[in-house]
XYZ file of C-alpha atoms in Angstrom:
465
model
C -15.362 -12.498 -12.000
C -13.834 -15.986 -11.737
C -10.340 -15.757 -10.266
C -7.648 -18.341 -9.465
C -5.037 -17.421 -6.853
C -1.877 -19.530 -6.683
C -0.229 -19.744 -3.254
C -1.550 -19.850 0.307
C 0.731 -17.362 2.068
C -0.442 -14.293 3.976
C -0.672 -12.129 0.857
C -2.703 -14.754 -1.021
C -5.097 -15.245 1.887
C -5.729 -11.540 2.470
C -6.207 -10.963 -1.254
C -8.679 -13.842 -1.425
C -10.663 -12.520 1.545
C -10.943 -9.098 -0.064
C -11.990 -10.464 -3.460
C -14.592 -12.795 -1.947
C -16.096 -9.909 0.024
C -16.237 -7.919 -3.236
C -18.369 -10.617 -4.858
C -15.795 -12.499 -6.936
C -15.703 -16.297 -7.289
C -12.255 -17.272 -5.981
C -10.293 -20.529 -6.090
C -6.953 -20.946 -4.273
C -4.486 -23.611 -5.375
C -1.344 -24.693 -3.502
C 0.446 -27.725 -2.122
C -0.015 -26.872 1.573
C -2.936 -29.112 2.568
C -3.214 -27.801 6.131
C -3.375 -24.164 5.032
C -5.943 -24.954 2.336
C -8.179 -26.908 4.722
C -8.192 -24.015 7.168
C -8.959 -21.556 4.364
C -11.865 -23.591 3.073
C -13.426 -23.584 6.525
C -13.024 -19.827 7.066
C -13.665 -18.242 3.676
C -16.331 -18.841 1.045
C -14.027 -20.056 -1.725
C -12.805 -23.234 -3.448
C -9.465 -24.820 -2.603
C -7.403 -27.173 -4.773
C -4.307 -29.012 -3.582
C -1.435 -29.533 -6.009
C 1.569 -28.004 -7.725
C 0.413 -24.421 -8.536
C 2.110 -24.399 -11.934
C 0.894 -27.827 -13.028
C -1.684 -28.075 -15.852
C -3.472 -30.754 -13.790
C -3.818 -28.423 -10.786
C -4.948 -25.495 -12.916
C -7.517 -27.657 -14.685
C -8.908 -28.831 -11.313
C -9.090 -25.173 -10.248
C -11.320 -24.396 -13.242
C -8.757 -22.662 -15.467
C -10.809 -23.381 -18.598
C -13.508 -20.956 -17.391
C -11.359 -18.451 -15.467
C -11.031 -14.769 -16.301
C -8.001 -13.936 -14.152
C -4.989 -15.784 -12.725
C -3.010 -14.264 -9.839
C 0.273 -16.094 -9.171
C 1.489 -15.152 -5.675
C 3.671 -18.092 -4.624
C 7.115 -17.376 -3.133
C 8.783 -18.969 -6.189
C 9.256 -16.602 -9.154
C 9.805 -19.461 -11.593
C 6.601 -21.198 -10.478
C 4.656 -17.965 -10.979
C 6.115 -17.453 -14.453
C 5.466 -21.061 -15.482
C 1.885 -20.926 -14.206
C 1.166 -17.813 -16.264
C 2.578 -19.480 -19.387
C 0.458 -22.603 -18.834
C -2.599 -20.442 -18.163
C -2.039 -18.513 -21.391
C -1.101 -21.224 -23.867
C -3.163 -24.126 -22.544
C -6.231 -22.514 -20.988
C -6.365 -19.120 -22.735
C -6.935 -17.253 -19.447
C -7.203 -13.636 -20.669
C -5.414 -11.877 -17.774
C -2.425 -12.937 -15.688
C -0.825 -11.168 -12.711
C 2.417 -12.468 -11.184
C 4.398 -11.587 -8.091
C 8.103 -11.367 -9.056
C 10.845 -10.753 -6.494
C 14.146 -11.448 -8.268
C 15.966 -8.306 -9.364
C 17.440 -10.313 -12.252
C 13.980 -10.686 -13.802
C 12.899 -7.155 -12.940
C 15.916 -5.564 -14.628
C 14.795 -7.182 -17.894
C 11.077 -6.709 -17.238
C 10.259 -4.681 -20.353
C 11.861 -7.277 -22.621
C 10.836 -10.447 -20.796
C 7.161 -9.810 -20.066
C 4.317 -8.655 -22.274
C 2.039 -9.660 -25.156
C 4.961 -10.572 -27.445
C 7.040 -12.392 -24.825
C 6.286 -14.139 -21.505
C 2.482 -13.694 -21.243
C 2.132 -11.812 -17.946
C -0.067 -8.712 -18.033
C 0.988 -7.159 -14.728
C 4.129 -7.690 -12.649
C 3.920 -7.098 -8.887
C 7.514 -6.315 -7.888
C 7.351 -6.753 -4.117
C 10.669 -5.197 -3.122
C 10.272 -2.286 -5.542
C 6.834 -1.458 -4.137
C 8.073 -1.445 -0.535
C 11.188 0.551 -1.422
C 9.112 3.228 -3.163
C 6.763 3.353 -0.186
C 9.613 3.840 2.293
C 11.255 6.441 0.037
C 8.013 8.428 0.007
C 7.812 8.274 3.800
C 11.388 9.565 4.026
C 10.669 12.442 1.667
C 7.624 13.392 3.743
C 8.917 13.229 7.346
C 6.186 12.544 9.851
C 3.755 10.548 7.700
C 2.823 7.035 8.792
C 1.045 5.858 5.618
C 1.211 6.843 1.961
C -0.591 6.142 -1.317
C -0.542 7.902 -4.688
C -3.376 8.397 -7.165
C -4.020 10.080 -10.526
C -0.572 9.075 -11.859
C 1.200 10.268 -8.680
C -0.338 13.727 -8.837
C -2.557 13.219 -5.786
C -1.660 11.477 -2.525
C -3.467 10.150 0.515
C -1.287 10.194 3.616
C -1.712 9.885 7.358
C 0.074 11.650 10.183
C -0.262 12.090 13.913
C -1.055 15.552 15.268
C 1.871 16.827 17.326
C 2.600 19.848 19.470
C 3.778 22.639 17.187
C 1.328 21.906 14.386
C -0.273 25.128 13.215
C -3.845 23.830 13.517
C -3.522 22.102 16.898
C -6.636 22.982 18.949
C -8.183 24.537 15.811
C -11.267 23.367 13.919
C -10.717 20.313 11.724
C -12.665 22.061 8.969
C -9.883 24.679 8.673
C -7.509 22.083 7.213
C -9.327 22.108 3.858
C -8.600 25.831 3.493
C -5.077 25.733 4.944
C -3.020 25.634 1.718
C -4.229 24.704 -1.735
C -6.563 21.846 -2.549
C -6.684 19.415 0.364
C -9.303 17.467 2.262
C -9.416 15.644 5.596
C -10.700 12.130 4.913
C -10.755 10.692 8.423
C -9.588 11.470 11.940
C -9.043 8.709 14.497
C -8.850 9.528 18.193
C -7.832 6.655 20.451
C -8.241 4.421 17.372
C -11.907 5.433 16.969
C -13.244 7.298 13.940
C -14.558 10.806 14.626
C -17.906 10.924 12.872
C -18.718 14.627 13.352
C -15.537 16.296 12.088
C -17.328 19.606 11.431
C -17.803 20.033 15.175
C -14.393 18.825 16.355
C -10.939 20.328 16.909
C -7.535 18.765 16.241
C -6.084 17.223 19.393
C -2.508 16.085 19.986
C -2.299 12.365 19.169
C -5.084 12.369 16.566
C -4.347 10.200 13.544
C -5.340 12.174 10.447
C -5.814 10.835 6.906
C -5.909 13.532 4.251
C -5.849 13.912 0.478
C -3.948 16.635 -1.349
C -1.856 17.510 -4.389
C 1.465 15.709 -3.974
C 3.593 18.861 -4.282
C 1.736 20.464 -1.378
C 1.949 17.561 1.053
C 4.738 19.017 3.198
C 2.896 22.306 3.527
C -0.286 20.506 4.592
C 1.711 18.450 7.114
C 2.816 21.663 8.814
C -0.799 22.137 9.892
C -0.552 18.952 11.963
C 3.062 18.838 13.156
C 6.325 20.811 12.961
C 8.348 20.002 9.842
C 11.755 18.428 10.313
C 14.854 18.410 8.126
C 15.205 15.279 5.978
C 17.469 12.388 6.973
C 20.976 11.966 5.529
C 22.650 9.131 7.477
C 20.654 5.905 7.393
C 21.303 2.505 8.963
C 19.449 -0.527 7.585
C 19.183 -3.872 9.366
C 19.285 -6.404 6.535
C 18.650 -10.019 5.749
C 15.840 -9.580 3.208
C 15.339 -8.646 -0.439
C 13.650 -5.470 0.826
C 16.747 -4.343 2.739
C 18.932 -5.073 -0.295
C 16.665 -3.049 -2.571
C 16.543 -0.187 -0.067
C 20.324 -0.069 0.325
C 20.939 -0.031 -3.423
C 18.248 2.551 -4.203
C 18.818 4.908 -1.277
C 22.614 4.922 -1.690
C 22.196 7.282 -4.628
C 21.006 10.056 -2.302
C 21.855 9.072 1.281
C 24.761 7.796 3.345
C 23.872 4.129 3.929
C 25.165 1.533 6.394
C 23.773 -2.027 6.386
C 23.922 -4.526 9.269
C 23.632 -8.225 8.366
C 23.940 -10.986 10.985
C 24.743 -13.884 8.645
C 28.381 -13.790 7.533
C 27.931 -15.477 4.149
C 25.060 -13.190 3.230
C 26.931 -10.113 4.450
C 29.804 -11.042 2.119
C 27.437 -11.557 -0.828
C 25.747 -8.236 -0.115
C 29.099 -6.474 0.172
C 30.119 -7.832 -3.239
C 26.778 -6.845 -4.728
C 27.115 -3.269 -3.429
C 30.834 -2.880 -4.073
C 30.299 -0.166 -6.671
C 28.197 1.937 -4.295
C 29.156 3.881 -1.164
C 27.225 1.497 1.107
C 29.104 0.119 4.136
C 28.114 -3.454 5.069
C 28.716 -4.818 8.588
C 28.349 -8.395 9.812
C 26.852 -7.852 13.252
C 23.791 -8.146 15.485
C 21.566 -5.062 15.061
C 20.805 -5.218 18.789
C 24.486 -5.124 19.859
C 24.662 -1.790 21.708
C 28.469 -1.800 21.962
C 28.799 -2.356 18.211
C 26.414 0.537 17.510
C 28.625 2.882 19.486
C 31.896 1.593 18.010
C 30.695 2.209 14.451
C 28.837 5.442 15.271
C 25.530 3.909 14.235
C 23.972 5.627 17.213
C 24.433 8.929 15.362
C 22.239 7.841 12.431
C 19.357 10.079 11.421
C 17.149 7.093 10.633
C 17.231 3.388 11.468
C 15.269 1.070 9.147
C 14.613 -2.380 10.629
C 14.042 -4.729 7.691
C 15.306 -8.109 8.901
C 13.189 -11.244 8.287
C 12.195 -11.313 11.978
C 9.512 -8.976 13.312
C 10.677 -9.333 16.917
C 14.199 -8.246 15.932
C 12.811 -5.310 13.983
C 10.754 -4.126 16.938
C 13.385 -4.648 19.629
C 16.244 -3.107 17.643
C 14.018 -0.119 16.759
C 13.253 0.406 20.434
C 16.959 0.285 21.300
C 17.847 2.878 18.658
C 14.964 5.089 19.694
C 15.117 4.917 23.481
C 18.859 4.651 24.037
C 20.220 6.648 21.101
C 17.236 8.890 20.243
C 17.378 7.815 16.584
C 14.267 8.019 14.411
C 13.053 4.514 13.502
C 11.051 2.709 10.833
C 10.160 -0.966 11.268
C 9.056 -3.376 8.535
C 6.556 -5.904 9.938
C 5.066 -8.911 8.175
C 2.897 -10.442 10.871
C -0.076 -8.901 12.641
C 1.097 -10.392 15.949
C 3.059 -7.254 16.859
C 0.678 -4.652 15.446
C -0.663 -3.417 18.770
C 2.818 -3.195 20.255
C 4.353 -1.463 17.253
C 1.580 1.104 16.819
C 1.196 1.896 20.509
C 2.027 5.558 21.197
C 4.427 4.485 23.949
C 6.638 2.221 21.802
C 8.754 5.092 20.393
C 8.744 3.487 16.917
C 8.199 6.413 14.572
C 6.804 4.558 11.557
C 5.724 1.037 10.654
C 5.511 -0.435 7.150
C 3.362 -3.483 6.442
C 4.525 -4.981 3.105
C 1.347 -7.028 2.852
C -0.790 -3.876 2.599
C 1.216 -2.385 -0.253
C 1.473 -5.663 -2.176
C -2.243 -6.424 -1.948
C -3.055 -2.816 -2.880
C -0.922 -3.129 -6.018
C -2.648 -6.380 -6.957
C -6.122 -5.000 -6.361
C -5.343 -1.935 -8.472
C -4.627 -4.287 -11.381
C -7.758 -6.360 -10.803
C -9.985 -3.785 -12.393
C -13.513 -3.463 -11.101
C -15.761 -1.300 -13.211
C -14.814 2.341 -12.679
C -12.060 1.599 -10.132
C -8.679 2.990 -11.211
C -6.618 2.477 -8.068
C -6.903 1.002 -4.568
C -4.773 1.291 -1.454
C -5.370 -0.368 1.904
C -4.706 1.327 5.238
C -4.870 0.470 8.943
C -3.785 -3.158 8.466
C -6.287 -3.626 5.673
C -9.333 -2.410 7.599
C -9.691 0.853 5.672
C -8.924 1.918 2.120
C -8.853 4.716 -0.407
C -10.018 4.175 -3.970
C -9.822 6.235 -7.153
C -13.045 6.022 -9.137
C -13.942 7.287 -12.596
C -17.551 8.428 -12.837
C -19.449 7.404 -15.962
C -22.997 7.935 -17.129
C -25.600 10.655 -17.493
C -28.161 12.139 -15.143
C -30.645 9.512 -16.316
C -28.285 6.535 -16.124
C -26.339 7.268 -12.939
C -26.996 7.755 -9.238
C -24.261 10.397 -8.999
C -23.843 12.212 -12.353
C -25.637 15.568 -12.218
C -26.132 15.300 -8.465
C -24.610 17.347 -5.656
C -22.236 15.622 -3.277
C -24.559 16.373 -0.351
C -27.372 14.410 -2.034
C -25.405 11.172 -2.421
C -26.617 8.359 -0.220
C -23.178 7.210 0.955
C -22.736 4.826 3.896
C -21.442 6.077 7.221
C -17.642 6.107 7.244
C -17.327 6.930 3.520
C -15.788 10.301 2.657
C -15.174 11.926 -0.729
C -11.830 13.723 -1.005
C -10.589 15.454 -4.139
C -12.301 15.422 -7.524
C -10.197 15.592 -10.708
C -12.037 17.203 -13.623
C -10.122 17.866 -16.847
C -6.860 17.972 -14.845
C -8.373 20.490 -12.430
C -8.453 19.563 -8.738
C -11.529 20.375 -6.674
C -12.542 19.602 -3.115
C -15.676 17.446 -2.982
C -17.722 20.055 -1.140
C -21.416 19.478 -0.527
C -22.457 21.900 -3.303
C -20.224 20.333 -5.995
C -22.187 18.730 -8.862
C -20.499 15.584 -10.191
C -20.067 15.090 -13.941
C -19.397 12.255 -16.375
C -15.632 11.684 -16.581
C -14.825 13.034 -13.128
C -12.306 11.099 -11.072
C -12.873 11.064 -7.341
C -10.782 9.892 -4.401
C -12.972 8.070 -1.871
C -11.942 6.974 1.634
C -13.698 4.042 3.327
C -13.253 3.530 7.055
C -14.487 -0.049 6.587
C -13.275 -1.776 3.416
C -16.298 -4.077 3.549
C -18.212 -1.114 2.135
C -16.310 -1.111 -1.161
C -18.911 -3.198 -2.974
C -21.704 -0.776 -2.066
C -19.609 2.292 -2.914
C -18.553 0.952 -6.332
C -22.166 0.031 -7.049
C -23.290 3.564 -6.149
C -20.879 5.167 -8.633
C -21.415 2.602 -11.392
C -23.876 3.559 -14.183
C -27.070 1.574 -14.598
C -26.793 -1.555 -16.745
C -28.674 -0.003 -19.676
C -26.159 2.870 -20.045
C -24.131 2.807 -23.299
C -21.050 5.064 -23.641
C -21.326 7.633 -26.443
C -18.547 6.047 -28.500
C -20.634 2.856 -28.778
C -24.031 4.487 -29.254
């Protein structure tokens, strides 16, 4: 597929790298010459310098023969304009735009669509991150989350802790612990365990598993003791994400927001005046202020300022000095090792880039792929695939799971057949129409996995035959 990506920020670059590795022909257009030059030297793609929303730039990028436009600049208006130009001037059939402003998103159903502004899919950055953090709060103890099959099935990760009911027990027992669930991967000291059938759960193991959403808490109890949900939450602000979190979470939790910049704190206070949110103009690392306002008694501290170093340091203060549970939002990979180190005392880390790229990839449909979510800073992923074909036209239809020639590090999780959930056991025979959740330790394998599940080129669906 020929794809144009507008913007050269971190999200655009990571998306481009993924799409190139998946075999797509990608062109990136932006005004930042230095960033584009570096990209062209590192990744096998075309770069075009110019105003991303300009017809001249889009024409240079090959818009007349492009199948998909992805507008990911930091300017909502530029993204909207680019999609309009792409539609009316170049007839690009599909347009995806990243939109951040709540003013646009509130009117999304009226503003965007086939009979209005021609954008096929809206990627609402702050909404995606807010929903992700909400899910992590509802499932205490998870460190990553993704939903599949219209939110019926989830893939989550959690560390094994003392008190988990399967600590020191066989990993294989997890699949029979409660309901339909499947261990997808276990990492010990950041290394994938390749022979899970012969291993036992150890404290500190990072476990990725797939299960029915309603049974997630029960499955978590196998790995760690369950804790009561949080009620009093402090959010360090300064970003659209923190604003969205405060507004959304205030409906169910007691929220306090800390904002260092006085003018912005006043604007935020006015914006939230009809909620029960308390807004403070202060430094989130001011220990005396924390004690004066009883922030040290919070159940959860969410560090969502624009600065990763502030998010990490303030989280450590809340955790080590006040024993408050912490969640840090990080944008750069510079602090990954520090934030994810077992000795940092940061309970959970959210990488917005992962969730945003996952949402974009899920809307860039590859044949048979329904949904995609990246994990482990984009190194691993889970995908939802629909199986099509017959025994004669497919490598997988009519075959047992144990006979599939899947690469090392690829694990089948749950299979959805006519709304019924089944574990992808070795003896299960796959059928046309099945949906399957697949985990890939190395996302570079996605091209081979999708090819394996795709029907042969001569296959014609029954409705067309």
